[in-house]
Amino acid sequence: MNTFRPDLDTRARQLAASDPEVSAWVSANAGAGKTTVLRNRVLRLLLAGVDPGRILCLTFTKAAAAEMSNRVFAELARWVSLDDEALGNAIVDISGETASAERLGEARRLFARAIETPGGLRVDTIHGFCTRLLQAFPFEANVPARFTVLEDEEARELMARAQLGVLSSAVSGDVPALAEALARVREHVSARDFGPLVEAALGLRIWKSDAAQEPEFLAQLRQDLSQALEIVPGSTLKDIEEELWSPPQAALAKRAFAAWCQGSKTDKERAAELASIQTLEPAERLAAYEKLLLTRNGEEKVLRARKNQASIAALKADAEIEQVLQAEAERLLHLLDRLRAIETRERSLALISLAAAIRARFARLKSERAALDFDDLIAATRRLLTRVSSTFVLYKLDAAIEHLLVDEAQDTNSDYWAILRALASEFTAGSGARAGRRRTIFAVGDEKQSIYGFQGAEPKIFGEMRDLFAKDFRALSIEQNRELYRKIALNLSFRSTPDVLASVDAVFALEAHFEGLTADGGRPPDHVGIRRGEPGCVDLWPIIAKDETATVDPFVQPKLGALPASAEVKLARRIADELKRWIRQGCDLGRAVHPGDVLILVRRRGRMFEAVIRALKRAGVPVAGADRLSLSTHIAVEDLIAAGRAALLPEDDLTLAALLKSPLIGLDDDDLQRIAPQRNGSLRRALREAASGDPRLSQADQCLDAMRDAALSKSVFAFYAALLGPGHGRRALAARLGAEAAEASDEVLRLALAYERGGGTSLFSFLDALERSGADVKRDLSAARGEVRVMTVHGAKGLEAPIVLLADASGISPRAERLLSLPVYTHKQVPAWVPRIELDCAATLRARRQEATSRAREERRLLYVAMTRARDRLIVAGCPVNGKVPATSWYAMVRNALETKSPPGLIDLPAAPGGEPVKRWRLSTPSQVRPFKSAPQGSVPKSARPEWLDRVAPAEPIFRPPLRPSSVIDAADDRASGGFPAGRDGLLAGRFAHALLEHLPRIAPERRAAAA
């Protein structure tokens, strides 16, 4: 008999995890309530009497920190108004303990206590914590006393200035070392790829080490690269060239020449090649010798010795010539490997030298501003807390922090953990552990969801930290004879249906699929769902191929829809059509579908991402737009830039034409056709002449005049504020381009204000900076707002939706990075730049394979995150890659796992006319699906958009002194009137309000009116 009750078991685990007396490391499956456990632990710490100022809760993002803080304060605020019975039940729910009357009173006062604590309840990101810590100890940390933190766009601007300065010095030859380094780099990279390459070099993790700040950094890097590449530090290309044609090899060449001359026609051609090689320059000789003896094969294009180097006739002339040539080929392979290793070292040093010079200038620019970027915050804090002289700082922090809580521990890299380990060091050592103080650390995460490898996070670090903290607390637990540390697993999912969870377990039950999901490499535990009996399913849509390419006459305008559609466009149209049908008719799970129920995930922003958003808009399906906007290339921002440029230079016909067709003016092609062709003079002049008698053109003419006047008389911010506000530009952009256009407009306003605060005054200069800016706008799509959300899997982490569609599941990982990471010592890596696979040596080839393995592991963890976003229904779709579905793609992984999982396996649903059937995985039976009943028409009236929503709020009336002396007293009375009392009465009203808020929560609700 099965007596397992997951609800009771999970309840016990949640209570153990939130126990404020014991440190805990919680590993939780997706949807297992990690945030709830973290919130409950904070509440239980407060209930236990812990000072809110001694709790430090660190989250991964600002949004997560705000959400956690809001959850805690919302619960504390709710407690204030609950009666004794309801509050007692709430406390039992989070702690499992019955509360006394005294404790109920304390619980009601926690909200005020948390609010009044200096600094408040500390829920922050690691960067926010580091900022405050460095501001408290600037001299100990060796940072400016009143430093500012650079925002992303400010850091990009300073980095661009640093790059321009260094590259200008290199190009001019003012610094010969930089000129030589730049010349070497440009030998292997195109002008288009140069910028991204330098950016990648500037973002290497090597710059976060203390060694990168030392004067001998480049000399040490040469030593480390030589060791990693298995070459002598002083070796040069000339050494290889001399060794290639040493006397023994010259004698061997004569022997091979003689044998080949006695062989077949091919042998004689080789003999001629060998003879010509000896007359070449050393560098050319090496390449020709390689072509003679070696060949490339396989996807990695690895050099190998040619087989059958000599014919039978040549073997008769020299029976051992085949073995001799094979041995020579192996020697040549070894020489070429050393040669490529030396080239890799010199090439990498040249690139890193450029990057080091740029970062040095970037550091000087930051120093001039007394500013730190986000990397500086982490590096300075780590140095502050881990060096020998940090005793005083740790002592001060030891008195301030008693409970450390870490959210999303799987996304925390080694640099962050070094800081956290230093903060918690006194929890288990010295007097801090034995002074009778209750000190705890709490970490919660899911190693299977570690998808930020580019930031240095990986499941291995998650497992290592879990074991390190267990070791730290073990000795103290024995000494105090009580439990001080727990490892807890939360496997019960509150999110997904059994169908979705079973499909996840099936996919990751295969060894090839679960490898890399966990720190120990083992199979992850199966998921248990609380939503038993609720219907769900997993659908695999057929792979959609592109239309056959048709011959198109370039001189004939094709009819609309006549051109062949790409696979991405066809799939996007199907997605839009299906969602539109579900919203109108309901889906086959027996429930209504609203646009906000759907979350469409892609692996990366690209053609599929744009095609889906475009298809949904054309189909009339409400869509939230992109989750991240590239500001300088967004069409709304381009329209605003065109407005600024046209206002400054009306004679720029092309820019003016683009502005006229934008939502800011609202003309169309027909309007332009009436004034642009056969015009005399500029387009602006033609518009002015045609404006009389035409209301549309007249309004456009007036708008342009207003823009011109504003550009000449107002500041940058005032220009755009007038255009977007009273000029209704924001409303016009949002109406045509969607809500994301409004957010892009707001960002332009924010940048304009920041530009002015930085001393900028020129509209032209602002426009130039805006166009060159690589700034992105991150949009918060965490809450469903009645619109379909289209996001990357990284952006959707932590979110959920009833229906999740993986739109590009048949894609594959991007090609390998050209900047590889080579191991030197156990915990040290050095960068190596290999522009092409053909230039790999043995060491870089191993690193490339290791990188591919790591990337594949993270791709599998990314699939886990994507699948577990679904509550009820998961849809897997994709397009072919080179005409087929790659075996390593998500689509193939899901299909292969579900096909072999019996029961139920994949079943074919009836296909649409002319289409292929959808394959479905379902554990729930059709009888569990409730018939869909559409909502009666008119049951939810649709309210019209009120006018005031888009109207600027009227300004407050300005008091003007009366002109007649007899009106002074009446005017004073008018000025004092309003919604709030003035003077002494206002102060008294405020005291009354505060007194009511302070005393009424302690009184039963039915008695509060009388007491007030």
XYZ file of N, CA and C in Angstrom, residues 790-883:
282
model
N 6.403 37.171 -26.149
C 7.426 36.513 -26.967
C 8.769 36.860 -26.358
N 9.497 35.839 -25.886
C 10.713 36.094 -25.114
C 11.756 35.030 -25.418
N 12.988 35.337 -25.027
C 14.010 34.296 -25.015
C 13.827 33.453 -23.755
N 14.395 32.259 -23.765
C 14.287 31.393 -22.597
C 15.000 32.029 -21.407
N 16.129 32.680 -21.656
C 16.825 33.368 -20.564
C 15.928 34.424 -19.930
N 15.204 35.173 -20.758
C 14.340 36.216 -20.233
C 13.131 35.681 -19.509
N 12.711 34.457 -19.849
C 11.510 33.878 -19.245
C 11.795 33.118 -17.958
N 13.041 33.046 -17.560
C 13.381 32.306 -16.342
C 12.635 32.906 -15.152
N 11.958 32.050 -14.410
C 11.172 32.509 -13.279
C 9.717 32.778 -13.618
N 9.364 32.751 -14.916
C 7.988 33.010 -15.333
C 7.261 31.705 -15.616
N 5.972 31.807 -15.846
C 5.160 30.647 -16.201
C 3.970 31.118 -17.011
N 3.308 30.173 -17.689
C 2.115 30.492 -18.462
C 1.347 29.200 -18.692
N 0.022 29.278 -18.828
C -0.752 28.062 -19.112
C -0.317 27.361 -20.391
N 0.004 28.135 -21.416
C 0.419 27.553 -22.700
C 1.787 28.123 -23.060
N 2.744 27.237 -23.278
C 4.099 27.637 -23.666
C 4.422 26.991 -24.999
N 4.928 27.793 -25.928
C 5.263 27.301 -27.266
C 6.743 27.558 -27.530
N 7.488 26.492 -27.798
C 8.902 26.606 -28.158
C 8.971 26.732 -29.678
N 9.241 27.944 -30.158
C 9.076 28.231 -31.581
C 10.250 27.781 -32.434
N 11.468 27.751 -31.883
C 12.632 27.382 -32.693
C 13.374 26.212 -32.054
N 12.629 25.190 -31.679
C 13.223 24.060 -30.958
C 14.107 23.191 -31.836
N 14.061 23.370 -33.159
C 14.888 22.546 -34.035
C 16.229 23.202 -34.341
N 16.500 24.351 -33.748
C 17.770 25.011 -33.994
C 18.908 24.340 -33.246
N 20.109 24.779 -33.530
C 21.293 24.224 -32.888
C 22.093 25.352 -32.269
N 23.057 24.990 -31.452
C 23.882 25.987 -30.779
C 24.657 26.793 -31.811
N 24.946 28.056 -31.495
C 25.757 28.859 -32.420
C 27.158 28.300 -32.526
N 27.869 28.740 -33.553
C 29.219 28.230 -33.752
C 30.130 28.633 -32.601
N 31.214 27.924 -32.490
C 32.121 28.127 -31.361
C 32.698 29.536 -31.354
N 32.959 30.029 -30.181
C 33.616 31.327 -30.051
C 35.072 31.221 -30.504
N 35.600 32.319 -31.020
C 37.001 32.313 -31.444
C 37.943 32.565 -30.281
N 37.408 33.075 -29.158
C 38.219 33.259 -27.963
C 38.000 32.059 -27.049
N 39.012 31.231 -26.962
C 38.927 30.008 -26.170
C 39.563 30.225 -24.804
N 39.247 29.335 -23.881
C 39.800 29.404 -22.531
C 40.641 28.163 -22.293
N 41.943 28.368 -22.050
C 42.876 27.258 -21.869
C 43.238 27.105 -20.393
N 43.216 25.884 -19.869
C 43.616 25.685 -18.474
C 45.136 25.758 -18.318
N 45.570 26.433 -17.262
C 46.993 26.495 -16.948
C 47.259 25.715 -15.670
N 46.616 26.148 -14.614
C 46.704 25.435 -13.352
C 45.306 24.933 -13.003
N 45.140 24.425 -11.824
C 43.852 23.835 -11.458
C 42.719 24.846 -11.550
N 42.950 26.078 -11.080
C 41.881 27.071 -11.041
C 42.231 28.312 -11.857
N 43.065 28.154 -12.875
C 43.444 29.319 -13.684
C 43.220 29.027 -15.150
N 42.667 29.996 -15.840
C 42.422 29.887 -17.274
C 43.036 31.105 -17.967
N 43.521 30.899 -19.194
C 44.034 32.008 -19.991
C 43.328 31.998 -21.342
N 43.134 33.180 -21.942
C 42.421 33.250 -23.226
C 43.352 32.984 -24.400
N 42.795 32.367 -25.428
C 43.540 32.126 -26.669
C 42.637 32.482 -27.839
N 43.186 33.215 -28.798
C 42.409 33.631 -29.958
C 42.797 32.785 -31.159
N 41.808 32.026 -31.665
C 42.000 31.200 -32.857
C 40.928 31.610 -33.863
N 41.259 32.395 -34.882
C 40.237 32.911 -35.799
C 39.515 31.835 -36.588
N 40.223 30.742 -36.947
C 39.613 29.690 -37.756
C 40.015 28.330 -37.202
N 39.173 27.368 -37.444
C 39.434 26.018 -36.942
C 40.737 25.475 -37.518
N 41.058 25.854 -38.751
C 42.274 25.350 -39.391
C 43.539 25.773 -38.639
N 43.437 26.783 -37.806
C 44.601 27.284 -37.077
C 44.733 26.669 -35.689
N 43.881 25.698 -35.380
C 43.942 25.051 -34.063
C 45.227 24.244 -33.914
N 45.781 24.290 -32.708
C 46.819 23.330 -32.314
C 46.160 22.325 -31.382
N 46.924 21.379 -30.874
C 46.335 20.325 -30.047
C 45.654 20.904 -28.814
N 46.295 21.883 -28.169
C 45.732 22.452 -26.937
C 44.442 23.215 -27.212
N 44.407 24.009 -28.274
C 43.186 24.765 -28.563
C 42.083 23.858 -29.079
N 42.457 22.767 -29.765
C 41.446 21.819 -30.209
C 40.781 21.145 -29.010
N 41.558 20.790 -27.988
C 40.967 20.228 -26.764
C 40.056 21.244 -26.097
N 40.506 22.506 -26.051
C 39.685 23.544 -25.428
C 38.393 23.761 -26.210
N 38.467 23.691 -27.540
C 37.271 23.872 -28.369
C 36.274 22.750 -28.119
N 36.784 21.521 -28.016
C 35.890 20.389 -27.746
C 35.266 20.505 -26.350
N 36.070 20.953 -25.378
C 35.547 21.128 -24.025
C 34.484 22.220 -23.997
N 34.730 23.266 -24.762
C 33.741 24.346 -24.831
C 32.447 23.844 -25.466
N 32.565 23.034 -26.517
C 31.371 22.483 -27.164
C 30.595 21.601 -26.191
N 31.315 20.819 -25.378
C 30.652 19.981 -24.373
C 29.925 20.834 -23.342
N 30.589 21.873 -22.850
C 29.968 22.762 -21.863
C 28.755 23.468 -22.455
N 28.882 23.869 -23.723
C 27.766 24.558 -24.370
C 26.577 23.616 -24.544
N 26.855 22.361 -24.892
C 25.776 21.386 -25.044
C 25.084 21.124 -23.704
N 25.861 21.066 -22.634
C 25.263 20.870 -21.310
C 24.351 22.032 -20.943
N 24.789 23.248 -21.225
C 23.950 24.399 -20.892
C 22.715 24.442 -21.783
N 22.839 23.985 -23.020
C 21.670 23.928 -23.896
C 20.630 22.975 -23.328
N 21.068 21.870 -22.738
C 20.113 20.938 -22.130
C 19.450 21.558 -20.903
N 20.229 22.294 -20.108
C 19.618 22.981 -18.963
C 18.641 24.053 -19.440
N 18.954 24.681 -20.563
C 18.059 25.679 -21.131
C 16.744 25.027 -21.571
N 16.830 23.833 -22.124
C 15.617 23.098 -22.494
C 14.786 22.777 -21.261
N 15.445 22.394 -20.176
C 14.712 22.118 -18.930
C 13.953 23.360 -18.473
N 14.608 24.505 -18.508
C 13.948 25.749 -18.110
C 12.765 26.033 -19.024
N 12.949 25.843 -20.328
C 11.882 26.140 -21.279
C 10.670 25.241 -21.058
N 10.887 23.945 -20.879
C 9.769 23.015 -20.729
C 9.001 23.255 -19.435
N 9.704 23.625 -18.385
C 9.048 23.766 -17.079
C 8.384 25.125 -16.895
N 8.342 25.974 -17.945
C 7.553 27.215 -17.844
C 6.071 26.924 -18.036
N 5.718 25.767 -18.620
C 4.333 25.480 -19.006
C 3.526 24.980 -17.818
N 2.337 25.511 -17.658
C 1.417 25.018 -16.631
C 0.549 23.887 -17.181
N -0.099 24.102 -18.334
C -1.062 23.128 -18.846
C -0.627 22.479 -20.151
N -0.059 23.270 -21.025
C 0.195 22.761 -22.378
C 1.548 23.243 -22.866
N 2.301 22.308 -23.436
C 3.610 22.614 -24.014
C 3.572 22.252 -25.488
N 3.996 23.164 -26.333
C 4.023 22.939 -27.780
C 5.460 23.088 -28.249
N 5.928 22.122 -29.011
C 7.297 22.125 -29.521
C 7.224 22.223 -31.033
N 7.865 23.247 -31.602
C 7.810 23.472 -33.046
C 9.184 23.906 -33.525
N 9.338 23.959 -34.843
C 10.627 24.384 -35.375
C 10.670 24.333 -36.878
N 11.806 24.760 -37.410
C 12.065 24.773 -38.842
C 13.321 23.950 -39.104
N 13.431 23.347 -40.278
C 14.611 22.524 -40.563
C 15.882 23.354 -40.671
N 16.991 22.734 -40.330
C 18.305 23.353 -40.483
C 19.019 22.598 -41.601
N 19.270 23.277 -42.711
C 19.861 22.639 -43.899
C 19.039 21.438 -44.338
N 17.712 21.603 -44.272
C 16.811 20.573 -44.767
C 16.520 19.436 -43.816
